[in-house]
Amino acid sequence: KARERHHAEQHRFLERLIETIPGPVFFKDKNGRYTGCNAAFESYIGLSKEKIIGTTVHDLWPAPLAVIYDAKDKELFENPGIQQYESQVAHADGSLHDVVFYKATIPDEKGEPDGIVGVILDITTRKQAERDLYDTHRLIESMIDGIPDMVGVQVPDLSIIRFNRAGYEMLGMREDEVIGRKCYELIGRSGPCEPCASRAALGSKKIETAERYVPELS
């Protein structure tokens, strides 16, 4: 009786713990049927626990997603342990959310995989930020290449890490002949020019200018 009470207390504790987790949590048996989930999972996909339990991924999700989930579950059962992968989930609002699945096999009394527990981490905002950053980067790259004058981007040691199309044409050089080299090397010098506008700008954090005669460009 004491052992039964102890197990019941542990069961209630685990149930409360799972419900407290703010992220969606789900359980499946070895046949791939959902056996449980927390309130966050219900809210996330917009279905009650009663409609979730007993279903498979093919009952619950759009076909393209269900195929991915099913394949990953089988892969996890064949290689018991922990699994992590990025995919998408059909959210309750009808949109597709970018997520990371964290799954682990649940062993039986013999240590054999008897089910799966999974947690969903929504990374939609992060993915959107990455896409926005990529779009901004492409816009900046296009703007730089559209400038008809030579434009270069340097790091503190004066190495060039970006050059625009006009710069390559003016110097008559290819990308592999410019990127990584010091700016003064491109005009045949062994050291920085004096005064060096680039070093001055790095030190003052202000706009600096300097005139230089480069015979190769005249």
Short mmCIF file of C-alpha atoms in Angstrom, two decimals:
data_model
loop_
_atom_site.label_atom_id
_atom_site.label_comp_id
_atom_site.label_asym_id
_atom_site.label_seq_id
_atom_site.Cartn_x
_atom_site.Cartn_y
_atom_site.Cartn_z
CA LYS A 1 0.00 0.00 0.00
CA ALA A 2 2.82 2.37 0.90
CA ARG A 3 4.50 1.57 -2.43
CA GLU A 4 1.26 2.21 -4.31
CA ARG A 5 0.81 5.56 -2.54
CA HIS A 6 4.40 6.45 -3.39
CA HIS A 7 3.90 5.63 -7.08
CA ALA A 8 0.63 7.59 -7.14
CA GLU A 9 2.37 10.61 -5.61
CA GLN A 10 5.17 10.36 -8.16
CA HIS A 11 2.62 10.11 -10.96
CA ARG A 12 0.76 13.21 -9.77
CA PHE A 13 4.04 15.08 -9.39
CA LEU A 14 5.11 14.22 -12.96
CA GLU A 15 1.69 15.19 -14.33
CA ARG A 16 1.86 18.55 -12.56
CA LEU A 17 5.45 19.06 -13.72
CA ILE A 18 4.56 18.37 -17.35
CA GLU A 19 1.56 20.71 -17.20
CA THR A 20 3.80 23.43 -15.77
CA ILE A 21 6.21 23.28 -18.73
CA PRO A 22 5.31 26.26 -20.97
CA GLY A 23 6.37 24.49 -24.17
CA PRO A 24 4.29 21.83 -25.97
CA VAL A 25 5.03 18.31 -24.65
CA PHE A 26 3.65 15.07 -26.09
CA PHE A 27 3.92 11.30 -25.62
CA LYS A 28 3.58 8.44 -28.09
CA ASP A 29 3.57 4.68 -27.73
CA LYS A 30 5.73 2.32 -29.81
CA ASN A 31 2.99 2.18 -32.44
CA GLY A 32 3.23 5.92 -32.97
CA ARG A 33 -0.08 6.77 -31.29
CA TYR A 34 -0.33 9.81 -29.04
CA THR A 35 -0.86 8.73 -25.44
CA GLY A 36 -0.71 12.10 -23.72
CA CYS A 37 0.26 15.76 -23.91
CA ASN A 38 0.26 18.90 -21.80
CA ALA A 39 -2.03 21.93 -21.99
CA ALA A 40 0.57 23.87 -23.98
CA PHE A 41 0.45 21.22 -26.72
CA GLU A 42 -3.36 21.38 -26.83
CA SER A 43 -3.26 25.16 -27.10
CA TYR A 44 -0.46 25.12 -29.68
CA ILE A 45 -2.26 22.90 -32.19
CA GLY A 46 -5.80 23.93 -31.24
CA LEU A 47 -7.15 20.51 -30.28
CA SER A 48 -8.27 19.03 -26.98
CA LYS A 49 -6.46 16.14 -25.35
CA GLU A 50 -9.48 13.90 -26.02
CA LYS A 51 -9.10 14.48 -29.77
CA ILE A 52 -5.34 13.98 -29.68
CA ILE A 53 -4.95 10.77 -27.67
CA GLY A 54 -5.15 7.64 -29.81
CA THR A 55 -4.33 9.40 -33.07
CA THR A 56 -1.19 9.08 -35.18
CA VAL A 57 0.76 11.78 -36.99
CA HIS A 58 -1.16 10.89 -40.15
CA ASP A 59 -4.45 11.62 -38.39
CA LEU A 60 -3.27 14.86 -36.84
CA TRP A 61 -1.02 16.62 -39.33
CA PRO A 62 -0.96 17.61 -43.02
CA ALA A 63 0.52 14.82 -45.18
CA PRO A 64 3.92 16.45 -45.93
CA LEU A 65 4.58 17.06 -42.22
CA ALA A 66 3.20 13.67 -41.14
CA VAL A 67 5.64 11.89 -43.44
CA ILE A 68 8.57 13.73 -41.84
CA TYR A 69 7.38 13.08 -38.27
CA ASP A 70 6.72 9.39 -38.95
CA ALA A 71 10.15 8.88 -40.53
CA LYS A 72 11.87 10.61 -37.63
CA ASP A 73 9.95 8.53 -35.05
CA LYS A 74 10.98 5.30 -36.79
CA GLU A 75 14.57 6.52 -36.95
CA LEU A 76 14.50 7.23 -33.21
CA PHE A 77 13.08 3.79 -32.38
CA GLU A 78 15.81 2.20 -34.49
CA ASN A 79 18.44 4.29 -32.71
CA PRO A 80 17.11 4.75 -29.14
CA GLY A 81 18.22 7.80 -27.23
CA ILE A 82 17.75 11.49 -27.92
CA GLN A 83 16.83 13.12 -31.22
CA GLN A 84 16.80 16.76 -32.31
CA TYR A 85 15.76 18.23 -35.65
CA GLU A 86 14.19 21.31 -37.22
CA SER A 87 10.86 21.14 -39.02
CA GLN A 88 7.52 22.92 -39.11
CA VAL A 89 4.21 22.54 -37.26
CA ALA A 90 0.72 23.57 -38.32
CA HIS A 91 -0.21 26.04 -35.58
CA ALA A 92 -3.70 26.51 -34.19
CA ASP A 93 -4.02 29.81 -36.10
CA GLY A 94 -3.54 27.95 -39.41
CA SER A 95 -0.01 29.15 -40.06
CA LEU A 96 3.13 27.04 -40.31
CA HIS A 97 5.60 27.65 -37.50
CA ASP A 98 9.30 26.84 -37.60
CA VAL A 99 10.19 24.58 -34.68
CA VAL A 100 12.86 22.35 -33.19
CA PHE A 101 11.75 18.91 -32.01
CA TYR A 102 13.51 17.39 -29.00
CA LYS A 103 12.56 13.73 -28.64
CA ALA A 104 13.69 10.83 -26.50
CA THR A 105 12.73 7.17 -26.27
CA ILE A 106 10.97 5.91 -23.14
CA PRO A 107 12.38 2.51 -22.07
CA ASP A 108 10.29 -0.36 -20.70
CA GLU A 109 11.30 -2.53 -17.72
CA LYS A 110 13.74 -4.41 -20.00
CA GLY A 111 15.31 -1.22 -21.30
CA GLU A 112 13.73 -1.55 -24.73
CA PRO A 113 12.15 1.56 -26.33
CA ASP A 114 8.45 1.53 -25.48
CA GLY A 115 7.44 5.04 -26.47
CA ILE A 116 8.55 8.59 -27.19
CA VAL A 117 8.40 11.84 -25.25
CA GLY A 118 8.82 15.03 -27.25
CA VAL A 119 9.11 18.76 -26.65
CA ILE A 120 8.52 21.45 -29.28
CA LEU A 121 10.56 24.66 -29.28
CA ASP A 122 9.10 27.39 -31.50
CA ILE A 123 11.82 29.26 -33.42
CA THR A 124 9.55 31.12 -35.84
CA THR A 125 10.64 34.56 -34.62
CA ARG A 126 14.31 33.64 -34.84
CA LYS A 127 13.91 32.21 -38.33
CA GLN A 128 12.07 35.32 -39.49
CA ALA A 129 14.85 37.50 -38.05
CA GLU A 130 17.40 35.41 -39.96
CA ARG A 131 15.43 35.82 -43.19
CA ASP A 132 15.09 39.57 -42.61
CA LEU A 133 18.83 39.83 -41.97
CA TYR A 134 19.58 37.89 -45.14
CA ASP A 135 17.27 40.13 -47.19
CA THR A 136 18.91 43.24 -45.71
CA HIS A 137 22.36 41.83 -46.47
CA ARG A 138 21.38 41.17 -50.10
CA LEU A 139 20.00 44.72 -50.39
CA ILE A 140 23.23 46.22 -49.03
CA GLU A 141 25.32 44.04 -51.35
CA SER A 142 23.26 45.20 -54.35
CA MET A 143 23.58 48.84 -53.31
CA ILE A 144 27.35 48.56 -52.92
CA ASP A 145 27.73 46.87 -56.30
CA GLY A 146 25.53 49.54 -57.88
CA ILE A 147 27.85 52.40 -56.83
CA PRO A 148 29.91 53.46 -59.88
CA ASP A 149 32.98 54.38 -57.76
CA MET A 150 35.41 52.05 -55.99
CA VAL A 151 34.08 50.90 -52.60
CA GLY A 152 35.96 48.65 -50.21
CA VAL A 153 35.30 47.32 -46.71
CA GLN A 154 38.31 46.86 -44.45
CA VAL A 155 39.07 45.39 -41.03
CA PRO A 156 41.46 47.03 -38.50
CA ASP A 157 44.61 45.48 -40.01
CA LEU A 158 43.58 47.16 -43.31
CA SER A 159 42.76 43.85 -45.03
CA ILE A 160 39.95 44.11 -47.56
CA ILE A 161 36.94 41.87 -46.89
CA ARG A 162 34.53 43.33 -49.48
CA PHE A 163 35.02 45.12 -52.78
CA ASN A 164 32.41 46.30 -55.23
CA ARG A 165 32.18 45.59 -58.94
CA ALA A 166 33.48 49.03 -59.94
CA GLY A 167 36.56 48.50 -57.76
CA TYR A 168 37.50 45.26 -59.51
CA GLU A 169 37.02 46.92 -62.91
CA MET A 170 39.16 49.94 -61.97
CA LEU A 171 42.01 47.79 -60.67
CA GLY A 172 41.62 45.16 -63.37
CA MET A 173 41.74 42.44 -60.70
CA ARG A 174 39.68 39.43 -59.74
CA GLU A 175 38.07 38.80 -56.35
CA ASP A 176 40.70 36.25 -55.33
CA GLU A 177 43.42 38.83 -56.06
CA VAL A 178 41.84 41.47 -53.79
CA ILE A 179 39.99 39.92 -50.84
CA GLY A 180 42.29 39.35 -47.86
CA ARG A 181 45.02 41.68 -49.08
CA LYS A 182 45.95 45.01 -47.53
CA CYS A 183 44.70 48.10 -49.35
CA TYR A 184 48.21 49.51 -49.82
CA GLU A 185 49.39 46.26 -51.41
CA LEU A 186 46.93 46.78 -54.24
CA ILE A 187 48.74 49.97 -55.29
CA GLY A 188 52.23 48.50 -54.99
CA ARG A 189 53.22 49.85 -51.56
CA SER A 190 54.95 47.88 -48.80
CA GLY A 191 53.23 49.76 -45.99
CA PRO A 192 50.27 52.03 -45.22
CA CYS A 193 50.06 55.43 -46.86
CA GLU A 194 50.70 58.53 -44.76
CA PRO A 195 48.34 59.90 -43.72
CA CYS A 196 46.13 56.81 -43.71
CA ALA A 197 42.45 57.75 -43.77
CA SER A 198 41.37 54.22 -42.86
CA ARG A 199 43.46 54.11 -39.68
CA ALA A 200 42.41 57.63 -38.80
CA ALA A 201 38.73 56.66 -39.17
CA LEU A 202 39.22 53.59 -37.00
CA GLY A 203 40.81 55.71 -34.30
CA SER A 204 38.48 58.71 -34.38
CA LYS A 205 35.24 56.88 -35.27
CA LYS A 206 34.61 59.80 -37.63
CA ILE A 207 34.62 60.32 -41.39
CA GLU A 208 38.20 60.86 -42.55
CA THR A 209 39.47 61.82 -46.00
CA ALA A 210 42.85 61.71 -47.73
CA GLU A 211 43.97 62.32 -51.29
CA ARG A 212 46.27 59.88 -53.01
CA TYR A 213 47.70 59.72 -56.53
CA VAL A 214 47.69 56.21 -57.92
CA PRO A 215 49.41 55.97 -61.30
CA GLU A 216 47.80 52.61 -62.07
CA LEU A 217 44.37 54.24 -62.04
CA SER A 218 45.25 57.38 -63.96
#
